[in-house]
Short mmCIF file of C-alpha atoms and ligand atoms in Angstrom, two decimals:
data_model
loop_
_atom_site.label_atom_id
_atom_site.label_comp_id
_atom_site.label_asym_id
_atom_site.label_seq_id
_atom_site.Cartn_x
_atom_site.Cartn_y
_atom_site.Cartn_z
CA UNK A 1 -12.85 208.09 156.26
CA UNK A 2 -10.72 207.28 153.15
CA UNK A 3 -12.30 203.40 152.81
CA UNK A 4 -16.26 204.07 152.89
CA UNK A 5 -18.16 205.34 150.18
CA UNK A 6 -22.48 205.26 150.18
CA UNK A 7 -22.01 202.33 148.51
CA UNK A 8 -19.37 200.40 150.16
CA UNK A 9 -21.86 197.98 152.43
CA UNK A 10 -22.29 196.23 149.22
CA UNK A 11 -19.31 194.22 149.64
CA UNK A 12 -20.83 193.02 152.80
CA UNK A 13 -22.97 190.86 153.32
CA UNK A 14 -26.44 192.35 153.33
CA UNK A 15 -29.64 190.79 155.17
CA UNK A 16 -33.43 191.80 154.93
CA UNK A 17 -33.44 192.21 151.05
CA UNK A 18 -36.19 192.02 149.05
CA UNK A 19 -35.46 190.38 145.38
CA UNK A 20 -36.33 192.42 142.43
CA UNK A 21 -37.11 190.44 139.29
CA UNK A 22 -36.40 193.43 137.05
CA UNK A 23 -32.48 194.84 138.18
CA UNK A 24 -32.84 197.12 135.34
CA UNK A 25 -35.71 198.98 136.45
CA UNK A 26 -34.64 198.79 140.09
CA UNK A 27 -31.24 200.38 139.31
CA UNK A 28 -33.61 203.13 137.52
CA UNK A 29 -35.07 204.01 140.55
CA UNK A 30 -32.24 204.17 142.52
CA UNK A 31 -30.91 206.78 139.69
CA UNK A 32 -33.69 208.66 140.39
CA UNK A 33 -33.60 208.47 143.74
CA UNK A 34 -30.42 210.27 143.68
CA UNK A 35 -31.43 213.09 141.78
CA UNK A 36 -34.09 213.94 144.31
CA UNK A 37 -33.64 216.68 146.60
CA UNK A 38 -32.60 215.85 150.57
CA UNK A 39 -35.26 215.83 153.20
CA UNK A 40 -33.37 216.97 155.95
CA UNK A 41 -30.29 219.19 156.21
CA UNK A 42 -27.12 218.87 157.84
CA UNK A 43 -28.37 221.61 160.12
CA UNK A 44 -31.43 219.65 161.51
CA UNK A 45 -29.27 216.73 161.93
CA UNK A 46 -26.49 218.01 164.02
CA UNK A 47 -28.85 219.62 165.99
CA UNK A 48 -30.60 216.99 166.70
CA UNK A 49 -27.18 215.17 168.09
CA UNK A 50 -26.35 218.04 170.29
CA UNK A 51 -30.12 217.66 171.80
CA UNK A 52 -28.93 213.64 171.99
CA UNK A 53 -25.99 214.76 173.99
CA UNK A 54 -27.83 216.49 176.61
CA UNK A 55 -30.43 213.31 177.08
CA UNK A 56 -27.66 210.71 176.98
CA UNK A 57 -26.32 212.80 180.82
CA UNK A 58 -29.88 213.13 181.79
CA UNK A 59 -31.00 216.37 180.60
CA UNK A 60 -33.37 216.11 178.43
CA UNK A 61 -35.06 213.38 177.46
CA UNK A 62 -36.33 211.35 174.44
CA UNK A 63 -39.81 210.38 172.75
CA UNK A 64 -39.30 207.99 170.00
CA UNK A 65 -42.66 206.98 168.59
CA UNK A 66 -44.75 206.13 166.19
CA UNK A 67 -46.15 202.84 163.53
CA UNK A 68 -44.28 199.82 163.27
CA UNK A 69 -44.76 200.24 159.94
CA UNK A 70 -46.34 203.37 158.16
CA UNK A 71 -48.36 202.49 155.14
CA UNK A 72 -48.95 204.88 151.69
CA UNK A 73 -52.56 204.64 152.21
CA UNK A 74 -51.96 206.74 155.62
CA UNK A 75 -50.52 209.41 154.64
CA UNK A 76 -53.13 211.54 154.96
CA UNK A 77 -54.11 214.81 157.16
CA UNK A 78 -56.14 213.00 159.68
CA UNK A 79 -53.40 210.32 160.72
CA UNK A 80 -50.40 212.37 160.81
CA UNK A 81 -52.40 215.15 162.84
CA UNK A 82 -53.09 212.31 165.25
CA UNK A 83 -49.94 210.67 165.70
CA UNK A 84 -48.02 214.25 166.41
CA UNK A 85 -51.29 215.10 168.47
CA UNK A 86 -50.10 211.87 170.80
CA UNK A 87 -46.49 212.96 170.76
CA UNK A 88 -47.02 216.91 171.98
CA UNK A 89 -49.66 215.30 174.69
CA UNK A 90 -47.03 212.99 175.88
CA UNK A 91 -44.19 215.22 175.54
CA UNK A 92 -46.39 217.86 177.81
CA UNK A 93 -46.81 215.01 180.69
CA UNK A 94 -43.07 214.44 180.41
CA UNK A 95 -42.02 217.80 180.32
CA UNK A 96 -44.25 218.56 183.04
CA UNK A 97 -43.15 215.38 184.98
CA UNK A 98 -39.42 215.10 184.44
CA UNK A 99 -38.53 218.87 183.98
CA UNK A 100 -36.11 218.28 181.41
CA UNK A 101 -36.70 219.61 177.84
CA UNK A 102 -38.00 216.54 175.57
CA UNK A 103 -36.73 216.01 171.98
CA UNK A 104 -39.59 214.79 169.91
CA UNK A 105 -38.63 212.62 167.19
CA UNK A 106 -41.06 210.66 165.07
CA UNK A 107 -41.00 207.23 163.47
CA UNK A 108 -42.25 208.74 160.41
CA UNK A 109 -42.03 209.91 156.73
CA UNK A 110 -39.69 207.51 155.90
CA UNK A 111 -40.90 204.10 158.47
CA UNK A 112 -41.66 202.23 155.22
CA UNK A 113 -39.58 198.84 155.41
CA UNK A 114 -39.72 195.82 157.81
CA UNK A 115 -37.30 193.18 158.57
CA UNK A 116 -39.37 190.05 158.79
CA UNK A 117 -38.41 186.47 159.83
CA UNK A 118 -38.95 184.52 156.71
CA UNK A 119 -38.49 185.26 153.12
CA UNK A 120 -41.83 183.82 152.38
CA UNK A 121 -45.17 183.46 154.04
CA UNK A 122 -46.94 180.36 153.69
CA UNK A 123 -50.79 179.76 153.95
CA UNK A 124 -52.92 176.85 153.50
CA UNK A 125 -50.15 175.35 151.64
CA UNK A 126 -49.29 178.60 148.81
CA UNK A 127 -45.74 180.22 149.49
CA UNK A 128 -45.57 183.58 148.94
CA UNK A 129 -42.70 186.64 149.71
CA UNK A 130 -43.42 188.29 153.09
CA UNK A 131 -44.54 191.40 153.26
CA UNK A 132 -41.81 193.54 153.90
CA UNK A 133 -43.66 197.00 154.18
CA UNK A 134 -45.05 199.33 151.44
CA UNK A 135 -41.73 200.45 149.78
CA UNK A 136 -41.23 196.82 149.08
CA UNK A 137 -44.71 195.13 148.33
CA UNK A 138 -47.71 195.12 149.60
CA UNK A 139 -49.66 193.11 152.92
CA UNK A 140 -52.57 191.58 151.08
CA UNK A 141 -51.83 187.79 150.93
CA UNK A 142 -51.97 187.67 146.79
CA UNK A 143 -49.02 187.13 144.10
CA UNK A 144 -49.67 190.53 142.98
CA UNK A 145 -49.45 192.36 146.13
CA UNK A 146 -46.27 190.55 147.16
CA UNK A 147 -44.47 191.24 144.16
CA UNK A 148 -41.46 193.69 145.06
CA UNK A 149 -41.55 196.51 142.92
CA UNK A 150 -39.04 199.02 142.46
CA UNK A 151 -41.08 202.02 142.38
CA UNK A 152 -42.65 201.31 145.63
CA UNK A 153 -39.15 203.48 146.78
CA UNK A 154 -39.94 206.62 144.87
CA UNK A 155 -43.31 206.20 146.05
CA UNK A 156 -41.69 205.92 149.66
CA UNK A 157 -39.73 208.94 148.83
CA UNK A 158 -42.68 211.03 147.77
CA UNK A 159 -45.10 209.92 150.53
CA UNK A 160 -42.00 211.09 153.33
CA UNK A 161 -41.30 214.34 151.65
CA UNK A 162 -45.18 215.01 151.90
CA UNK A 163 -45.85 213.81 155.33
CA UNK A 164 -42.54 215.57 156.41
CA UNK A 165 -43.96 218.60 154.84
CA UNK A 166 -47.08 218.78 156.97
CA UNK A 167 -45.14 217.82 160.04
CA UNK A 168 -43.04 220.90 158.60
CA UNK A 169 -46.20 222.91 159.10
CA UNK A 170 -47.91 222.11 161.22
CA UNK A 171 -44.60 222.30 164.36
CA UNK A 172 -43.57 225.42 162.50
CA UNK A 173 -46.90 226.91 162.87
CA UNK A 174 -49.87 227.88 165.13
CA UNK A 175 -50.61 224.25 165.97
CA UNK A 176 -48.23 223.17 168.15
CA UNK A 177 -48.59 226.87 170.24
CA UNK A 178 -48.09 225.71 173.85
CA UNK A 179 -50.50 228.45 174.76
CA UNK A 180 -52.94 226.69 172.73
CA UNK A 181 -53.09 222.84 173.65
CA UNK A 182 -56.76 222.42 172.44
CA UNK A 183 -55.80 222.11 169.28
CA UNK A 184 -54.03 219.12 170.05
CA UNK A 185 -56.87 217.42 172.00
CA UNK A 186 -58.28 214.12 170.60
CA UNK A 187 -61.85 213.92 170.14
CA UNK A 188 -61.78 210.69 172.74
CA UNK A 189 -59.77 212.49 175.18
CA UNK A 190 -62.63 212.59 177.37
CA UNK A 191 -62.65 209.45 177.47
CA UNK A 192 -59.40 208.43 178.85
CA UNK A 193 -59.03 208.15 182.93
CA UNK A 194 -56.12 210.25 182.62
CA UNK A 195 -58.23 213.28 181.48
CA UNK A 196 -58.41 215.32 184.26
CA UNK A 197 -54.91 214.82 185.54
CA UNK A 198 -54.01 215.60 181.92
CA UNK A 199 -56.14 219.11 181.77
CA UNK A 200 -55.20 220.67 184.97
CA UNK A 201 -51.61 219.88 183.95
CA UNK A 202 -52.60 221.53 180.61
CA UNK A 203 -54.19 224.66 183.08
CA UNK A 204 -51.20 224.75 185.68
CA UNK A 205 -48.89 225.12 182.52
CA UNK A 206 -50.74 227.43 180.78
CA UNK A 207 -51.13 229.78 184.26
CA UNK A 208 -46.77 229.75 184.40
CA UNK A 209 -46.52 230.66 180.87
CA UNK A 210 -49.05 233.76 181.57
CA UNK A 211 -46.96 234.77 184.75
CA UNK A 212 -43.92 234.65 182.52
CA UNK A 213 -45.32 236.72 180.06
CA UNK A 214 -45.97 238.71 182.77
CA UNK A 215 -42.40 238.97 183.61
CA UNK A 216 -41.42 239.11 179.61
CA UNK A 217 -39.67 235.96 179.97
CA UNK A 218 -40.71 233.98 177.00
CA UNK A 219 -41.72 234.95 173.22
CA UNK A 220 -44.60 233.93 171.29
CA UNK A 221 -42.33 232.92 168.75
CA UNK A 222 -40.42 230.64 170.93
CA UNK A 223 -43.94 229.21 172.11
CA UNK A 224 -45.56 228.87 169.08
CA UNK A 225 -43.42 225.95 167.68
CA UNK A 226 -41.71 222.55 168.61
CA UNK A 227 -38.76 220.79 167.48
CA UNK A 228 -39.80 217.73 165.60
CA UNK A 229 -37.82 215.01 164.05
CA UNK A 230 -38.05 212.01 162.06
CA UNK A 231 -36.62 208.74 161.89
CA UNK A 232 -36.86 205.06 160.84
CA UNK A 233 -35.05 202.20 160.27
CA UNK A 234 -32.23 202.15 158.07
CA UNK A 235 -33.04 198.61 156.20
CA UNK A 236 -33.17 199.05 152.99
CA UNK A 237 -30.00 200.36 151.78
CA UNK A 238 -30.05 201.01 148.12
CA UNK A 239 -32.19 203.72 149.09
CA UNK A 240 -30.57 205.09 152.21
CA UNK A 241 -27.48 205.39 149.94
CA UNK A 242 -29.43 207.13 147.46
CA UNK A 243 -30.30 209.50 149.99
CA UNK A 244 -26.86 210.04 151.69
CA UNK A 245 -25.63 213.35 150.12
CA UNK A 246 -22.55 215.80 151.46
CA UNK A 247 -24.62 218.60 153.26
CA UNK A 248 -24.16 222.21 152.81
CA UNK A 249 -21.32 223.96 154.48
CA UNK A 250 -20.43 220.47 156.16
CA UNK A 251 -17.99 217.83 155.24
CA UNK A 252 -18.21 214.14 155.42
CA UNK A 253 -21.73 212.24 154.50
CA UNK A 254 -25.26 212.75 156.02
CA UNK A 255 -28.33 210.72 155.32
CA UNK A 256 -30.03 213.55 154.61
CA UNK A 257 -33.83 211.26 153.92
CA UNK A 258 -33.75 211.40 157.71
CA UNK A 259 -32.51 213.09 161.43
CA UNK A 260 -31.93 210.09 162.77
CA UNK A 261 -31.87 206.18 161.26
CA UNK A 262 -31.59 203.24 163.67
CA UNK A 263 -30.18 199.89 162.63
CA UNK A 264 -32.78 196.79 163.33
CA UNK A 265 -31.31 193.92 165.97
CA UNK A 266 -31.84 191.48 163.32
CA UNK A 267 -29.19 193.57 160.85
CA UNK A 268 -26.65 194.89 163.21
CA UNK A 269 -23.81 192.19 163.03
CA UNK A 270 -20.77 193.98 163.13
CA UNK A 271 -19.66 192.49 159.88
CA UNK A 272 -23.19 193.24 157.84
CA UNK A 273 -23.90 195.85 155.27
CA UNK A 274 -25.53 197.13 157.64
CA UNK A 275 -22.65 199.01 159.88
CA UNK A 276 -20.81 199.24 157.33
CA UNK A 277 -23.17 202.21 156.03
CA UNK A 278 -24.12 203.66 159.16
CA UNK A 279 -20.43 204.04 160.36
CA UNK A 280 -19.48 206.32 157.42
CA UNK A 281 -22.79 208.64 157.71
CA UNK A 282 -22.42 211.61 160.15
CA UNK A 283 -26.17 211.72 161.49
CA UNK A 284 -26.41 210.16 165.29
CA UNK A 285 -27.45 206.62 165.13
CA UNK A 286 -29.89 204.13 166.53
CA UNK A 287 -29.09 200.38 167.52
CA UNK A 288 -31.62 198.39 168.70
CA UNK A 289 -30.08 196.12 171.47
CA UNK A 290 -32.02 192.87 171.97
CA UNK A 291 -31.30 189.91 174.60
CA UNK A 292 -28.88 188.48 172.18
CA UNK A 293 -26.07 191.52 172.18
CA UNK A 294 -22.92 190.92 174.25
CA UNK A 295 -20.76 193.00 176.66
CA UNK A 296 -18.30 192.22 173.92
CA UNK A 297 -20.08 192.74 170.41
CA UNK A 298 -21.52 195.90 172.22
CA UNK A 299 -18.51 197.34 172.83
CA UNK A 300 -16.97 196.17 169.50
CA UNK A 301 -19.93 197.86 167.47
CA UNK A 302 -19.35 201.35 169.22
CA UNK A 303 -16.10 201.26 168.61
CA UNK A 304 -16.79 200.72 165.21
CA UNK A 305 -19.98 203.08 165.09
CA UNK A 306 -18.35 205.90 167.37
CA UNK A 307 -14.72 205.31 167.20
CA UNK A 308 -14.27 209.19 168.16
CA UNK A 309 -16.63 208.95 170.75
CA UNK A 310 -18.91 211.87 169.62
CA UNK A 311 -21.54 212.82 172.11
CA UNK A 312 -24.90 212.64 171.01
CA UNK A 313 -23.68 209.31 168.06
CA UNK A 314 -25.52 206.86 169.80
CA UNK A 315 -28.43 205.72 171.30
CA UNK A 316 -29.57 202.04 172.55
CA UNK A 317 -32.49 201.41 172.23
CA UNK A 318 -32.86 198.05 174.34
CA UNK A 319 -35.78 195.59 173.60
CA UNK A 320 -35.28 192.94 175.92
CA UNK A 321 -38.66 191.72 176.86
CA UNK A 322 -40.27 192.17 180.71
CA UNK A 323 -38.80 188.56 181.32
CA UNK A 324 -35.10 189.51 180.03
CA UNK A 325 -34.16 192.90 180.81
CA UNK A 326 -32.96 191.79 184.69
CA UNK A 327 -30.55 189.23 183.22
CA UNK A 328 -29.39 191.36 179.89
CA UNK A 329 -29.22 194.95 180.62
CA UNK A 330 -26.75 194.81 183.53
CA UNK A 331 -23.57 193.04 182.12
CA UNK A 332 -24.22 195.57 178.83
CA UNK A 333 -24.21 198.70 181.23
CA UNK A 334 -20.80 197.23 182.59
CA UNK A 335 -19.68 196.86 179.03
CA UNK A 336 -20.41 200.45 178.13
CA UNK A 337 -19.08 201.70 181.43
CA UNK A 338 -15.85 200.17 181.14
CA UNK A 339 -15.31 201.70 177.00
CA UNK A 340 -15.82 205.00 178.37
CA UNK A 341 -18.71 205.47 175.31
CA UNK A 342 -20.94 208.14 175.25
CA UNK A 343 -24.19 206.44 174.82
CA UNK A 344 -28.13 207.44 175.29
CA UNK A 345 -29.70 204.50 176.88
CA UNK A 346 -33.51 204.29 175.29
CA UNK A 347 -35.89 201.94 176.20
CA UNK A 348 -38.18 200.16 173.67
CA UNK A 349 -40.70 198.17 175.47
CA UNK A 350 -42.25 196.82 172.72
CA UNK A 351 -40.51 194.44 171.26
CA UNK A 352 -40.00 192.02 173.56
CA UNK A 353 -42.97 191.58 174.62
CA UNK A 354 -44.27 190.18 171.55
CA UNK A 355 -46.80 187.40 171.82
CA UNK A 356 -49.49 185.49 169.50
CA UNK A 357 -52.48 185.37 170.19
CA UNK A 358 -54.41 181.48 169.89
CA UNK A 359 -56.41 183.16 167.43
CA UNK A 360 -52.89 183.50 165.52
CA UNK A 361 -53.29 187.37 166.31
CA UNK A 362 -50.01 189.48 167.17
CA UNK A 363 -50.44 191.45 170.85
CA UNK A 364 -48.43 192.83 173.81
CA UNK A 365 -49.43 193.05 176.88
CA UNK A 366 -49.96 196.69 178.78
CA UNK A 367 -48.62 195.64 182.17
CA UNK A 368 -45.33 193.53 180.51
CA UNK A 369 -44.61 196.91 178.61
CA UNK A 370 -45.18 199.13 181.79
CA UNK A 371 -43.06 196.52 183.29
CA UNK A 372 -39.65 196.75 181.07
CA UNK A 373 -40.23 200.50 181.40
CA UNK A 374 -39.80 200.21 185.25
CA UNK A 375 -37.59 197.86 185.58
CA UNK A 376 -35.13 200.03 183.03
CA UNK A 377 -35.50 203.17 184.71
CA UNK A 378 -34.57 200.92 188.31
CA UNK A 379 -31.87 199.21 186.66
CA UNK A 380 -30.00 202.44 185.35
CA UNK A 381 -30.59 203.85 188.80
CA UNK A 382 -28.96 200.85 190.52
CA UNK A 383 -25.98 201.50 187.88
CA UNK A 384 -25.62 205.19 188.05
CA UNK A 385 -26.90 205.28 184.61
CA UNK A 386 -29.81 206.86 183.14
CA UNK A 387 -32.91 206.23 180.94
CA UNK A 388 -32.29 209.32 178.61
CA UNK A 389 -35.30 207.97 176.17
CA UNK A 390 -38.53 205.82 175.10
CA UNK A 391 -39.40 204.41 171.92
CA UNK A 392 -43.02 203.44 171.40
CA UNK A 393 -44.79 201.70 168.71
CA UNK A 394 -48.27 204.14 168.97
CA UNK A 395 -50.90 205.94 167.00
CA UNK A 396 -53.32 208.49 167.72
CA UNK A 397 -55.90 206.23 166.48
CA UNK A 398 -58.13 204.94 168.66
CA UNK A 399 -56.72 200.97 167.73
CA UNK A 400 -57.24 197.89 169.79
CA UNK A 401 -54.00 195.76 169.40
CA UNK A 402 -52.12 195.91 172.34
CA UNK A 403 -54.49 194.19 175.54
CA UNK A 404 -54.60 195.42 178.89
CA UNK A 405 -54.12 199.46 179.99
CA UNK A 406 -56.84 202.22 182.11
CA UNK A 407 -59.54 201.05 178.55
CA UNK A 408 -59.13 196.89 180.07
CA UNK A 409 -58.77 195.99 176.95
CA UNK A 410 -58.97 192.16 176.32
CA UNK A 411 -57.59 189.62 174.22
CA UNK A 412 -61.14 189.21 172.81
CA UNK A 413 -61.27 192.85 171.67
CA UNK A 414 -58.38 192.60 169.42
CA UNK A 415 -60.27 192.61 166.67
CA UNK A 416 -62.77 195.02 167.22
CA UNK A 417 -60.05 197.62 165.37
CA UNK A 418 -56.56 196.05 164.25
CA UNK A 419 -55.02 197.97 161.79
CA UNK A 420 -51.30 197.14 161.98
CA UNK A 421 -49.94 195.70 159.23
CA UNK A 422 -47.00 194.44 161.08
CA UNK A 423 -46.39 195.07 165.11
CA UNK A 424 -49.17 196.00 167.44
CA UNK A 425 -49.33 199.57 168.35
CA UNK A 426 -50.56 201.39 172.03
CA UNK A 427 -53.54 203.52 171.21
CA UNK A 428 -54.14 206.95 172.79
CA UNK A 429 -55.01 206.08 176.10
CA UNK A 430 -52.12 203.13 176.41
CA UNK A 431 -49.45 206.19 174.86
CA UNK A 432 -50.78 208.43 177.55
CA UNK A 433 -50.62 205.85 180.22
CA UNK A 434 -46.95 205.21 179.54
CA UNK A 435 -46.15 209.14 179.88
CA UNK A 436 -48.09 209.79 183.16
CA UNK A 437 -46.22 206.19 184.43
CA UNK A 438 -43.00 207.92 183.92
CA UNK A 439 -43.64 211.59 184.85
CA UNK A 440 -45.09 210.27 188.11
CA UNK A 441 -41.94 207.98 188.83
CA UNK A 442 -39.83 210.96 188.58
CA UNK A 443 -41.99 213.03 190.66
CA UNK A 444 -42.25 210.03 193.15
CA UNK A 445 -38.48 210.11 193.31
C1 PEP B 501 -39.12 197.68 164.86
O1 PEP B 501 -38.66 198.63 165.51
O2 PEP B 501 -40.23 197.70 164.30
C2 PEP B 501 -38.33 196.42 164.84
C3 PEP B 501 -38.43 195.53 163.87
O3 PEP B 501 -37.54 196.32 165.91
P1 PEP B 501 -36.35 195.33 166.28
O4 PEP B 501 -35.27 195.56 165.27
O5 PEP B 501 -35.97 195.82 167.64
O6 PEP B 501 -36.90 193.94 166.28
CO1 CO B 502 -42.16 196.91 165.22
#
């Protein structure tokens, strides 16, 4: 690709910014950022895309999830354990349910930056920059806080390299040993009206792997780990160019800070900085589709994004809302149809179901999310398409910030524990929900 470089989106133009008051300092850290070594390799990646392949024809399927936003102060054992402790539970239902393999891919080390609506946020009359997530500035409503700093990225940097590291571990390791799910129990799993369903699944698969050991069909080794991958979104892209290196014993460019970026539907016009950097990177991409996408700019950005038409190079990851996804999926699986594109069609059932609260609090609604995730799988079916993915805004904490679910949470619990910074997240039980919805739906069918 003789006209891209790293750094060539910045002759386009390039939304969701923040403004650094001190260029010298920034372009300092970007240096620096440079002469860090990758996260990722090449390897990972590509493997990763050939698992992409296999979900986008149905066989094997995707779990995207994690925080809207992942803050520095959480990067910590307890959180991380949690959120993959959500993922291996959910990927266990699915498994179990769909009887494909799942690819597990986090939105984390690395989920640090947020596209937000306005530049600045104005209370009770004082205008100050939004808060654009903790690699940019920080959430408390103060001139201090919301001050971008430069630094914030190597901070960014660091806190992904040591999250990823304990991911690293902990997959790699004893911990996510299929033969031993109770170490991925949640102290409130109890709890949850899915817990019995969920432990004599946990028994009935436990009882095949012993008969296949019986048979010597399956190694420990192969049981006592899990694929896991990372990703979030590619926004801020002085540092995703900083961290898009040539990979060993590969040739073109990898972002190699992440498997697997996504580009935001506020920063995907075809035109933008935005494309222009993801089309010359290797790794398979994300594009959040929202209500506003055409049959044409769809098929004008994969042609762009995929010209080749590499299997496993894209995923959708639609976000229409409950109320939108009848009128705007349907022309765009025509669109794709009629390019002949390889494409994994994800669902993200969060996003457009965003409402505020009166209280002025952000919240979705259980049964709107549960919803979109219905209606997609229904509408692919009608199509001869498939749902080859979810992405999920969760945590394995035990939050209040999404109403409705098994727990009946209300809008007047909201605040009993809201955490999120920026979009509300499903808690355990909600997560769980959402995985025994779909296993049971293929099951049904
Ligand atoms: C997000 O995934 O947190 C997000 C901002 O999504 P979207 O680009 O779909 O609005
Ligand atoms: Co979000």
């Amino acid at each position: 690709m003789s006209d891209w470089e790293p750094t060539s989106w910045k002759s386009k133009p390039t939304l969701q910014q923040p403004t650094y008051g001190d260029s010298a300092a920034f372009d300092e850290v970007v240096q620096r950022l440079g002469e860090r070594p990758p996260l990722v390799t090449g390897w990972e990646v590509e493997r990763l895309k050939t698992q992409l392949a296999l979900a986008a024809n149905g066989d094997a399927f995707l779990l995207q999830g994690g925080d809207c936003s992942e803050s520095f102060d959480a990067c910590r054992a307890d959180p991380i354990e949690k959120k993959l402790k959500v993922l291996l539970q959910m990927s266990l239902v699915l498994v179990y349910g769909l009887k494909k393999p799942i690819i597990r891919v986090g939105r984390i080390a690395g989920q640090y930056a947020k596209p937000r609506s306005n530049d600045l946020e104005i209370r009770d009359g004082v205008s100050l920059p939004s808060y654009r997530g903790d690699c940019v500035n920080r959430s408390p409503f103060t001139s201090e806080d919301r001050q971008p700093r430069p630094e914030n990225l190597l901070t960014a940097y660091d806190r992904s390299a040591q999250t990823l590291n304990y991911l690293r571990a902990l997959t790699e390791g004893g911990f996510a040993d299929l033969k031993h799910p109770e170490n991925w129990e949640l102290d409130f799993v109890t709890l949850s009206s899915r817990s019995d369903e969920y432990h004599q699944m946990v028994r009935g698969i436990g009882d095949s792997l012993n008969f296949l050991d019986v048979l010597g069909g399956v190694t420990r080794a192969e049981l006592s780990r899990v694929d896991f991958y990372t990703s979030h979104e590619a926004l801020l892209l002085a540092y995703e160019a900083s961290l898009t290196r040539r990979a060993i014993g590969r040739s073109g460019w990898y972002n190699l800070g992440t498997h697997f970026p996504w580009i935001g539907d506020r920063t995907r016009a075809i035109d933008g900085a935005h494309i222009e950097y993801c089309r010359g990177i290797k790794n398979p991409i994300g594009v959040k589709v929202g209500p506003s996408m055409t049959p044409d700019g769809l098929r004008e950005l994969l042609e762009v994004l995929n010209p080749d038409r590499e299997a496993g190079r894209m995923t959708l990851i639609c976000r229409f809302g409950a109320s939108q996804i009848q009128s705007s999926l349907p022309p765009l699986i025509a669109a794709v149809q009629s390019s002949k594109q390889p494409v994994l069609w994800s669902v993200d059932p969060m996003h457009g179901n965003t409402i505020t609260t009166a209280e002025g609090i952000k919240t979705r609604h259980f049964d709107q999310i549960l919803d979109e995730v219905r209606d997609s799988f229904a509408i692919h079916a009608q199509h001869g398409t498939v749902v080859g993915g979810i992405h999920l805004e969760l945590t394995g904490n035990n939050v209040t910030e999404c109403i409705g679910g098994a727990g009946g949470l209300s809008s007047t619990d909201l605040a009993t524990a809201y955490e999120s910074n920026v979009d509300p997240r499903l808690n355990y039980e909600q997560a769980m929900e959402i995985a025994f919805q779909i296993a049971g739906q293929a099951r049904g069918s």
